[in-house]
Coordinates of C-alpha atoms and ligand atoms in Angstrom, one line a residue:
X1 CA 21.3 3.5 4.9
X2 CA 21.4 4.9 8.5
X3 CA 22.6 2.8 11.4
X4 CA 20.7 -0.2 12.6
X5 CA 19.0 1.4 15.6
X6 CA 17.4 4.8 16.1
X7 CA 20.1 7.2 16.8
X8 CA 20.5 8.3 20.4
X9 CA 21.0 11.9 21.5
X10 CA 24.6 11.9 20.3
X11 CA 24.1 9.6 17.2
X12 CA 25.0 11.0 13.9
X13 CA 22.0 11.8 11.7
X14 CA 22.6 11.7 8.0
X15 CA 20.8 13.9 5.6
X16 CA 17.3 12.9 4.8
X17 CA 14.0 14.5 3.7
X18 CA 10.3 13.9 4.4
X19 CA 8.0 13.9 1.4
X20 CA 4.7 15.8 1.3
X21 CA 2.1 14.3 3.7
X22 CA -1.7 14.7 3.9
X23 CA -3.3 16.5 6.8
X24 CA -4.3 13.5 8.9
X25 CA -7.6 13.2 10.7
X26 CA -7.7 10.0 12.7
X27 CA -10.3 8.6 15.1
X28 CA -13.4 6.5 15.5
X29 CA -16.5 8.4 14.4
X30 CA -14.6 11.1 12.5
X31 CA -16.3 10.3 9.2
X32 CA -18.9 12.7 10.5
X33 CA -16.4 15.5 9.8
X34 CA -16.1 14.6 6.1
X35 CA -18.7 17.0 4.6
X36 CA -17.3 20.0 6.6
X37 CA -13.8 19.1 5.4
X38 CA -14.9 18.8 1.8
X39 CA -16.8 22.1 2.0
X40 CA -13.5 23.7 2.7
X41 CA -12.5 23.0 -1.0
X42 CA -15.6 24.1 -2.8
X43 CA -19.2 23.2 -3.5
X44 CA -19.0 20.3 -6.0
X45 CA -17.8 16.9 -4.8
X46 CA -16.9 13.8 -6.8
X47 CA -17.3 10.7 -4.6
X48 CA -15.3 7.7 -5.8
X49 CA -16.2 4.4 -4.0
X50 CA -15.8 0.7 -4.5
X51 CA -18.7 -0.9 -6.5
X52 CA -21.0 -2.0 -3.6
X53 CA -19.9 -2.5 -0.1
X54 CA -19.6 1.1 1.1
X55 CA -22.8 2.1 -0.6
X56 CA -24.7 -0.8 1.0
X57 CA -23.2 -0.1 4.4
X58 CA -24.4 2.0 7.3
X59 CA -22.1 4.9 6.7
X60 CA -23.5 5.8 3.2
X61 CA -26.8 7.4 4.2
X62 CA -25.4 9.7 6.9
X63 CA -22.6 10.7 4.5
X64 CA -25.0 11.7 1.7
X65 CA -27.2 13.5 4.2
X66 CA -24.1 15.3 5.5
X67 CA -23.1 16.4 2.1
X68 CA -26.5 17.7 1.3
X69 CA -26.9 19.5 4.6
X70 CA -23.6 21.2 3.9
X71 CA -25.0 22.4 0.5
X72 CA -22.6 20.4 -1.5
X73 CA -23.5 19.0 -5.0
X74 CA -22.0 15.6 -5.5
X75 CA -21.7 12.9 -8.1
X76 CA -20.7 9.4 -7.7
X77 CA -18.2 7.1 -9.5
X78 CA -18.4 3.5 -8.3
X79 CA -15.3 1.5 -9.2
X80 CA -15.4 -2.2 -9.9
X81 CA -11.9 -3.8 -10.0
X82 CA -8.6 -2.1 -10.3
X83 CA -8.0 1.3 -12.0
X84 CA -7.2 0.9 -15.7
X85 CA -6.3 3.6 -18.2
X86 CA -9.7 3.5 -19.7
X87 CA -11.5 3.8 -16.4
X88 CA -9.4 6.8 -15.3
X89 CA -9.3 8.6 -18.6
X90 CA -13.0 8.0 -19.1
X91 CA -13.9 9.4 -15.7
X92 CA -11.8 12.5 -16.4
X93 CA -13.3 13.0 -19.8
X94 CA -16.9 12.8 -18.5
X95 CA -16.2 15.6 -16.0
X96 CA -14.0 18.0 -17.9
X97 CA -16.9 20.4 -18.7
X98 CA -18.1 20.7 -15.1
X99 CA -15.2 19.5 -13.0
X100 CA -15.6 18.9 -9.3
X101 CA -13.8 21.1 -6.7
X102 CA -12.7 18.2 -4.6
X103 CA -12.5 14.4 -5.1
X104 CA -13.3 12.1 -2.2
X105 CA -12.1 8.6 -2.5
X106 CA -13.7 6.1 0.0
X107 CA -12.8 2.4 -0.1
X108 CA -9.9 0.1 -0.5
X109 CA -6.7 0.6 -2.5
X110 CA -8.4 0.4 -5.9
X111 CA -11.0 3.1 -5.1
X112 CA -8.4 5.3 -3.5
X113 CA -5.9 4.9 -6.4
X114 CA -8.7 5.6 -8.9
X115 CA -9.7 8.7 -7.1
X116 CA -6.1 9.9 -6.7
X117 CA -5.4 9.4 -10.5
X118 CA -8.7 11.1 -11.5
X119 CA -8.0 14.0 -9.2
X120 CA -4.6 14.3 -10.7
X121 CA -5.8 14.5 -14.3
X122 CA -9.1 16.5 -14.1
X123 CA -7.3 19.9 -14.6
X124 CA -4.6 18.8 -17.0
X125 CA -6.9 16.7 -19.1
X126 CA -3.9 14.5 -20.1
X127 CA -4.1 10.7 -20.3
X128 CA -2.8 8.6 -17.4
X129 CA -0.8 6.8 -20.1
X130 CA 1.2 10.0 -20.7
X131 CA 2.7 9.8 -17.2
X132 CA 3.1 6.1 -16.2
X133 CA 6.5 5.0 -15.0
X134 CA 8.2 2.6 -17.4
X135 CA 5.4 2.3 -20.0
X136 CA 3.5 4.7 -22.2
X137 CA 4.6 8.1 -23.4
X138 CA 6.8 9.2 -20.5
X139 CA 5.6 12.8 -20.6
X140 CA 6.2 15.0 -17.5
X141 CA 3.1 15.5 -15.3
X142 CA 2.7 19.3 -14.8
X143 CA -0.3 19.3 -12.5
X144 CA -2.1 20.9 -10.9
X145 CA -4.2 18.2 -9.1
X146 CA -7.7 18.7 -7.8
X147 CA -7.8 18.5 -4.0
X148 CA -8.2 14.9 -3.0
X149 CA -9.6 13.5 0.3
X150 CA -8.7 9.8 1.0
X151 CA -11.0 7.8 3.3
X152 CA -9.8 4.2 3.6
X153 CA -12.3 1.5 4.5
X154 CA -9.7 -1.3 4.7
X155 CA -6.4 -1.4 6.5
X156 CA -3.5 -2.1 4.3
X157 CA -2.5 -0.4 1.1
X158 CA -1.5 2.9 2.7
X159 CA -2.7 4.7 -0.5
X160 CA -4.1 7.5 1.8
X161 CA -0.5 8.6 2.4
X162 CA 1.4 7.8 -0.8
X163 CA 2.1 9.8 -3.9
X164 CA 1.4 7.1 -6.5
X165 CA -1.6 5.5 -8.0
X166 CA -1.1 1.9 -9.3
X167 CA -2.7 1.5 -12.8
X168 CA -3.3 -1.9 -14.3
X169 CA -3.8 -2.3 -18.0
X170 CA -2.6 -3.0 -21.5
X171 CA -0.9 -0.6 -23.8
X172 CA -3.1 0.5 -26.7
X173 CA -1.8 -0.9 -30.1
X174 CA 0.6 -3.2 -28.3
X175 CA -1.0 -6.3 -29.8
X176 CA -2.8 -9.1 -28.1
X177 CA 0.5 -10.9 -27.1
X178 CA 1.9 -7.9 -25.2
X179 CA 2.0 -8.5 -21.4
X180 CA -0.3 -6.5 -19.3
X181 CA 1.3 -4.0 -16.9
X182 CA 0.9 -2.8 -13.3
X183 CA 2.7 0.6 -13.1
X184 CA 2.6 3.8 -11.1
X185 CA 1.4 7.3 -11.9
X186 CA 3.7 9.0 -9.4
X187 CA 4.0 12.7 -8.4
X188 CA 4.1 14.4 -5.1
X189 CA 1.2 16.7 -6.2
X190 CA -1.0 13.5 -6.1
X191 CA -0.7 13.2 -2.3
X192 CA -4.1 13.5 -0.7
X193 CA -4.8 16.9 0.8
X194 CA -6.5 15.1 3.7
X195 CA -6.4 11.5 4.9
X196 CA -9.4 10.7 7.1
X197 CA -9.0 7.5 9.0
X198 CA -12.0 6.3 10.9
X199 CA -11.5 2.8 12.3
X200 CA -15.3 2.4 12.6
X201 CA -15.4 2.2 8.8
X202 CA -13.3 -1.0 9.0
X203 CA -16.1 -2.8 10.8
X204 CA -17.6 -5.4 8.5
X205 CA -14.4 -5.9 6.6
X206 CA -14.5 -9.6 5.3
X207 CA -11.7 -11.9 6.7
X208 CA -10.1 -12.3 3.2
X209 CA -9.8 -8.5 2.9
X210 CA -8.4 -8.1 6.4
X211 CA -5.8 -10.8 5.5
X212 CA -4.8 -9.5 2.1
X213 CA -4.6 -5.8 2.9
X214 CA -3.0 -6.6 6.3
X215 CA -0.2 -8.7 4.7
X216 CA 0.3 -5.7 2.3
X217 CA 0.7 -3.3 5.3
X218 CA 3.0 -5.7 7.1
X219 CA 5.1 -6.2 4.0
X220 CA 5.3 -2.5 3.3
X221 CA 6.4 -1.9 6.9
X222 CA 9.1 -4.6 6.8
X223 CA 10.4 -3.6 3.3
X224 CA 10.5 0.2 4.1
X225 CA 12.3 -0.6 7.5
X226 CA 15.0 -2.7 5.7
X227 CA 15.1 -0.6 2.5
X228 CA 18.3 1.0 1.4
X229 CA 16.3 4.3 1.3
X230 CA 15.4 4.2 5.0
X231 CA 15.9 7.3 7.2
X232 CA 15.5 8.2 10.9
X233 CA 12.0 9.4 10.0
X234 CA 10.9 6.3 8.2
X235 CA 12.5 4.1 11.0
X236 CA 10.4 5.8 13.6
X237 CA 7.2 5.4 11.6
X238 CA 7.9 1.8 10.5
X239 CA 8.8 0.7 14.0
X240 CA 5.5 2.0 15.4
X241 CA 3.6 0.2 12.7
X242 CA 5.4 -3.1 13.2
X243 CA 4.8 -2.9 16.9
X244 CA 1.1 -2.4 16.3
X245 CA 0.5 -4.9 13.5
X246 CA 2.0 -8.1 15.0
X247 CA -0.9 -8.8 17.4
X248 CA -3.7 -6.6 15.9
X249 CA -3.8 -8.3 12.5
X250 CA -4.4 -11.9 13.7
X251 CA -6.7 -10.7 16.5
X252 CA -8.9 -8.7 14.1
X253 CA -8.9 -11.5 11.5
X254 CA -9.9 -14.1 14.1
X255 CA -12.7 -11.9 15.3
X256 CA -14.0 -11.4 11.8
X257 CA -13.8 -15.2 11.1
X258 CA -15.7 -16.0 14.3
X259 CA -18.3 -13.3 13.5
X260 CA -18.0 -12.1 17.1
X261 CA -17.1 -8.6 18.1
X262 CA -14.9 -9.0 21.1
X263 CA -14.3 -6.0 23.4
X264 CA -10.8 -5.6 22.0
X265 CA -11.8 -5.9 18.3
X266 CA -12.3 -2.1 18.0
X267 CA -8.8 -1.6 19.4
X268 CA -7.4 -4.0 16.9
X269 CA -9.1 -2.2 14.1
X270 CA -7.7 1.1 15.3
X271 CA -4.2 -0.4 15.6
X272 CA -4.5 -1.7 12.0
X273 CA -5.7 1.6 10.6
X274 CA -2.6 3.2 12.3
X275 CA -0.2 0.4 11.0
X276 CA -1.6 0.8 7.5
X277 CA -1.1 4.6 7.6
X278 CA 2.5 4.1 8.9
X279 CA 3.1 1.7 6.1
X280 CA 2.1 4.2 3.5
X281 CA 4.1 7.1 5.0
X282 CA 7.2 4.8 5.3
X283 CA 7.0 3.4 1.8
X284 CA 6.5 6.8 0.2
X285 CA 9.7 8.0 1.9
X286 CA 11.9 4.9 2.0
X287 CA 10.8 2.8 -1.0
X288 CA 10.1 -1.0 -0.8
X289 CA 11.9 -4.2 -1.7
X290 CA 11.9 -7.5 -3.6
X291 CA 8.3 -8.6 -2.5
X292 CA 6.8 -5.5 -4.2
X293 CA 9.2 -5.9 -7.1
X294 CA 8.0 -9.5 -7.7
X295 CA 4.3 -9.1 -6.9
X296 CA 3.8 -6.4 -9.6
X297 CA 4.2 -8.8 -12.6
X298 CA 2.3 -11.5 -10.7
X299 CA -0.6 -9.2 -10.5
X300 CA -0.4 -8.0 -14.1
X301 CA 0.1 -11.5 -15.6
X302 CA -1.9 -13.8 -13.3
X303 CA -4.3 -11.5 -11.5
X304 CA -2.6 -12.3 -8.1
X305 CA -4.2 -10.1 -5.4
X306 CA -1.6 -7.5 -4.4
X307 CA -1.7 -8.1 -0.7
X308 CA -2.2 -11.8 -0.8
X309 CA 0.7 -12.0 -3.3
X310 CA 2.8 -10.0 -0.8
X311 CA 1.7 -12.5 1.9
X312 CA 2.7 -15.5 -0.3
X313 CA 6.1 -14.0 -1.0
X314 CA 7.2 -12.2 2.1
X315 CA 8.5 -15.2 4.0
X316 CA 10.6 -16.5 1.1
X317 CA 12.0 -13.1 0.2
X318 CA 12.9 -12.4 3.8
X319 CA 14.6 -15.8 4.1
X320 CA 16.5 -15.2 0.9
X321 CA 17.5 -11.6 1.8
X322 CA 18.8 -12.7 5.2
X323 CA 20.8 -15.6 3.7
X324 CA 22.3 -13.5 0.9
X325 CA 23.3 -10.7 3.2
X326 CA 24.8 -13.1 5.7
X327 CA 26.9 -14.6 2.9
X328 CA 27.8 -11.5 0.8
X329 CA 27.4 -8.5 3.1
X330 CA 27.6 -9.7 6.7
X331 CA 28.1 -6.1 8.0
X332 CA 24.8 -4.9 6.4
X333 CA 22.7 -2.9 8.8
X334 CA 19.6 -4.7 7.2
X335 CA 20.5 -7.8 9.2
X336 CA 20.1 -5.9 12.4
X337 CA 16.9 -4.5 11.1
X338 CA 15.5 -7.9 10.4
X339 CA 16.3 -8.8 14.0
X340 CA 14.6 -5.7 15.3
X341 CA 11.5 -6.4 13.1
X342 CA 11.4 -9.9 14.6
X343 CA 11.3 -8.4 18.1
X344 CA 8.8 -5.7 17.3
X345 CA 6.4 -8.1 15.6
X346 CA 6.6 -10.4 18.6
X347 CA 4.8 -7.5 20.3
X348 CA 6.8 -7.4 23.5
X349 CA 8.3 -4.0 24.0
X350 CA 10.8 -5.3 26.5
X351 CA 12.1 -7.7 23.9
X352 CA 13.2 -4.9 21.6
X353 CA 16.2 -4.4 23.9
X354 CA 17.6 -7.7 22.8
X355 CA 16.3 -10.4 25.1
X356 CA 16.7 -12.6 22.0
X357 CA 20.1 -12.8 20.2
X358 CA 20.0 -11.2 16.7
X359 CA 20.0 -14.6 15.1
X360 CA 17.2 -15.9 17.3
X361 CA 15.2 -12.7 16.5
X362 CA 15.6 -13.2 12.8
X363 CA 14.5 -16.8 13.2
X364 CA 11.5 -15.5 15.2
X365 CA 10.7 -13.1 12.3
X366 CA 10.6 -15.9 9.8
X367 CA 8.5 -18.0 12.1
X368 CA 6.1 -15.1 12.6
X369 CA 5.7 -14.6 8.9
X370 CA 5.1 -18.4 8.3
X371 CA 2.5 -18.4 11.2
X372 CA 0.7 -15.4 9.9
X373 CA 0.4 -16.6 6.3
X374 CA -1.0 -19.9 7.7
X375 CA -3.4 -18.3 10.2
X376 CA -4.6 -15.7 7.7
X377 CA -5.1 -18.4 5.0
X378 CA -3.0 -16.7 2.4
X379 CA -3.1 -18.7 -0.8
X380 CA 0.1 -19.9 -2.4
X381 CA 1.0 -18.6 -5.9
X382 CA -0.1 -21.9 -7.6
X383 CA -3.7 -21.1 -6.5
X384 CA -3.6 -18.3 -9.2
X385 CA -2.3 -20.6 -11.9
X386 CA 1.3 -19.4 -11.7
X387 CA 3.6 -22.1 -13.2
X388 CA 7.3 -22.5 -13.4
X389 CA 7.4 -21.8 -17.1
X390 CA 6.5 -18.2 -16.4
X391 CA 9.4 -17.6 -14.0
X392 CA 11.8 -16.2 -16.6
X393 CA 9.3 -13.5 -17.7
X394 CA 8.3 -12.8 -14.0
X395 CA 12.0 -12.5 -13.0
X396 CA 12.7 -10.1 -15.9
X397 CA 9.7 -7.9 -15.0
X398 CA 10.4 -7.8 -11.3
X399 CA 13.2 -5.3 -11.5
X400 CA 11.1 -2.2 -11.2
X401 CA 11.6 0.7 -8.7
X402 CA 10.8 -1.4 -5.7
X403 CA 13.6 -3.9 -6.4
X404 CA 16.1 -1.1 -6.5
X405 CA 15.8 -0.5 -2.7
X406 CA 15.9 -4.1 -1.7
X407 CA 18.6 -4.5 1.0
X408 CA 20.3 -7.4 -1.0
X409 CA 21.1 -7.4 -4.7
X410 CA 19.4 -10.6 -5.9
X411 CA 20.5 -12.6 -8.9
X412 CA 17.9 -13.9 -11.4
X413 CA 18.4 -17.4 -10.0
X414 CA 17.7 -16.2 -6.4
X415 CA 14.4 -14.5 -7.6
X416 CA 13.5 -17.7 -9.3
X417 CA 14.1 -19.6 -6.1
X418 CA 11.8 -17.2 -4.2
X419 CA 9.1 -17.9 -6.8
X420 CA 9.6 -21.6 -6.5
X421 CA 9.4 -21.5 -2.7
X422 CA 6.2 -19.5 -2.9
X423 CA 4.5 -21.7 -5.4
Ligands
ZN501 ZN1 1.9 -3.0 -1.3

């Protein structure tokens, strides 16, 4: 890990890389550019959306009119729920004879991940189960991917900037007792060609979606910032996202709950779209941590919503990481980073210089996380039926790729204690 603070002009920069990024088109109203962008890739578009909300919203009719005016043929795949192997493989099989030139995913994380996986497999015709990490057949993905345009309508998952699609399902022939999985199809050829972020598309987001996806973005920013894979590049991106999200998330949520569009609500939406994009760029380059390690089996076994599960866990994980580092690795740069994150989330640029002592800034971080989970009405894990007798299996299944970049090496007992504290 690099040093705790961004290096100054004479600071030593270690070696690092930046993974492939989409071309980024950001700004209110820029959805109007989508058909022209899509036309740059061909004449046949596959639109992947969530099941209802976008199609029922005000942006659907102008979008379709725009595609038709641009002479584009399109077909539509509405997605209910999270991407499963059957959904992805079925969508690919249905379109292999007359494949689209470009896939446009419009929606939340599930729609974008479905679109990303389908775009990845249309040309190879292979099953998503061939390429999933940790389950399935473990065959290399050889590409090529069909060009993919990602258009998020929520602020949180960062899928528009990442190179993985999270697939939820059950292995075929694994028997009824086999646990379901939540695993990634990951390859840098899956990165969207274009990420189009129009904060106006976030208007009308229900409060629970704002809360869940917002806590996902916040967790992704905090975990990538404190990850053992962090770099000067991800530090810059994560800092910007953390500075944006601390005030924007509760402000946008409060406006949505009250049903009133305050003058600053549009600015809060824009800040959240930016923070979510930062979270995706940072996580794709730095990796994540224990929250994402633990939330994956919670989602697979208990249907815990990804972002709400992150929200339920993030305070307990942060508390545990700080305590473990203070005891076993007091010189860890992650301790300084937690302090910096506490200052950035407080939203006062002057405070990033250290108006608070490091210890007070870490306490402020924990207090902010507790306050946000309360204000945003994040359910605790027991609300999903999680019970203590499942802890051994959950602990065993939490050690995926995210756990490997957690700043502290946690014992099974410590992961169990995090679950207990989040119940
Ligand atoms: Zn996440």
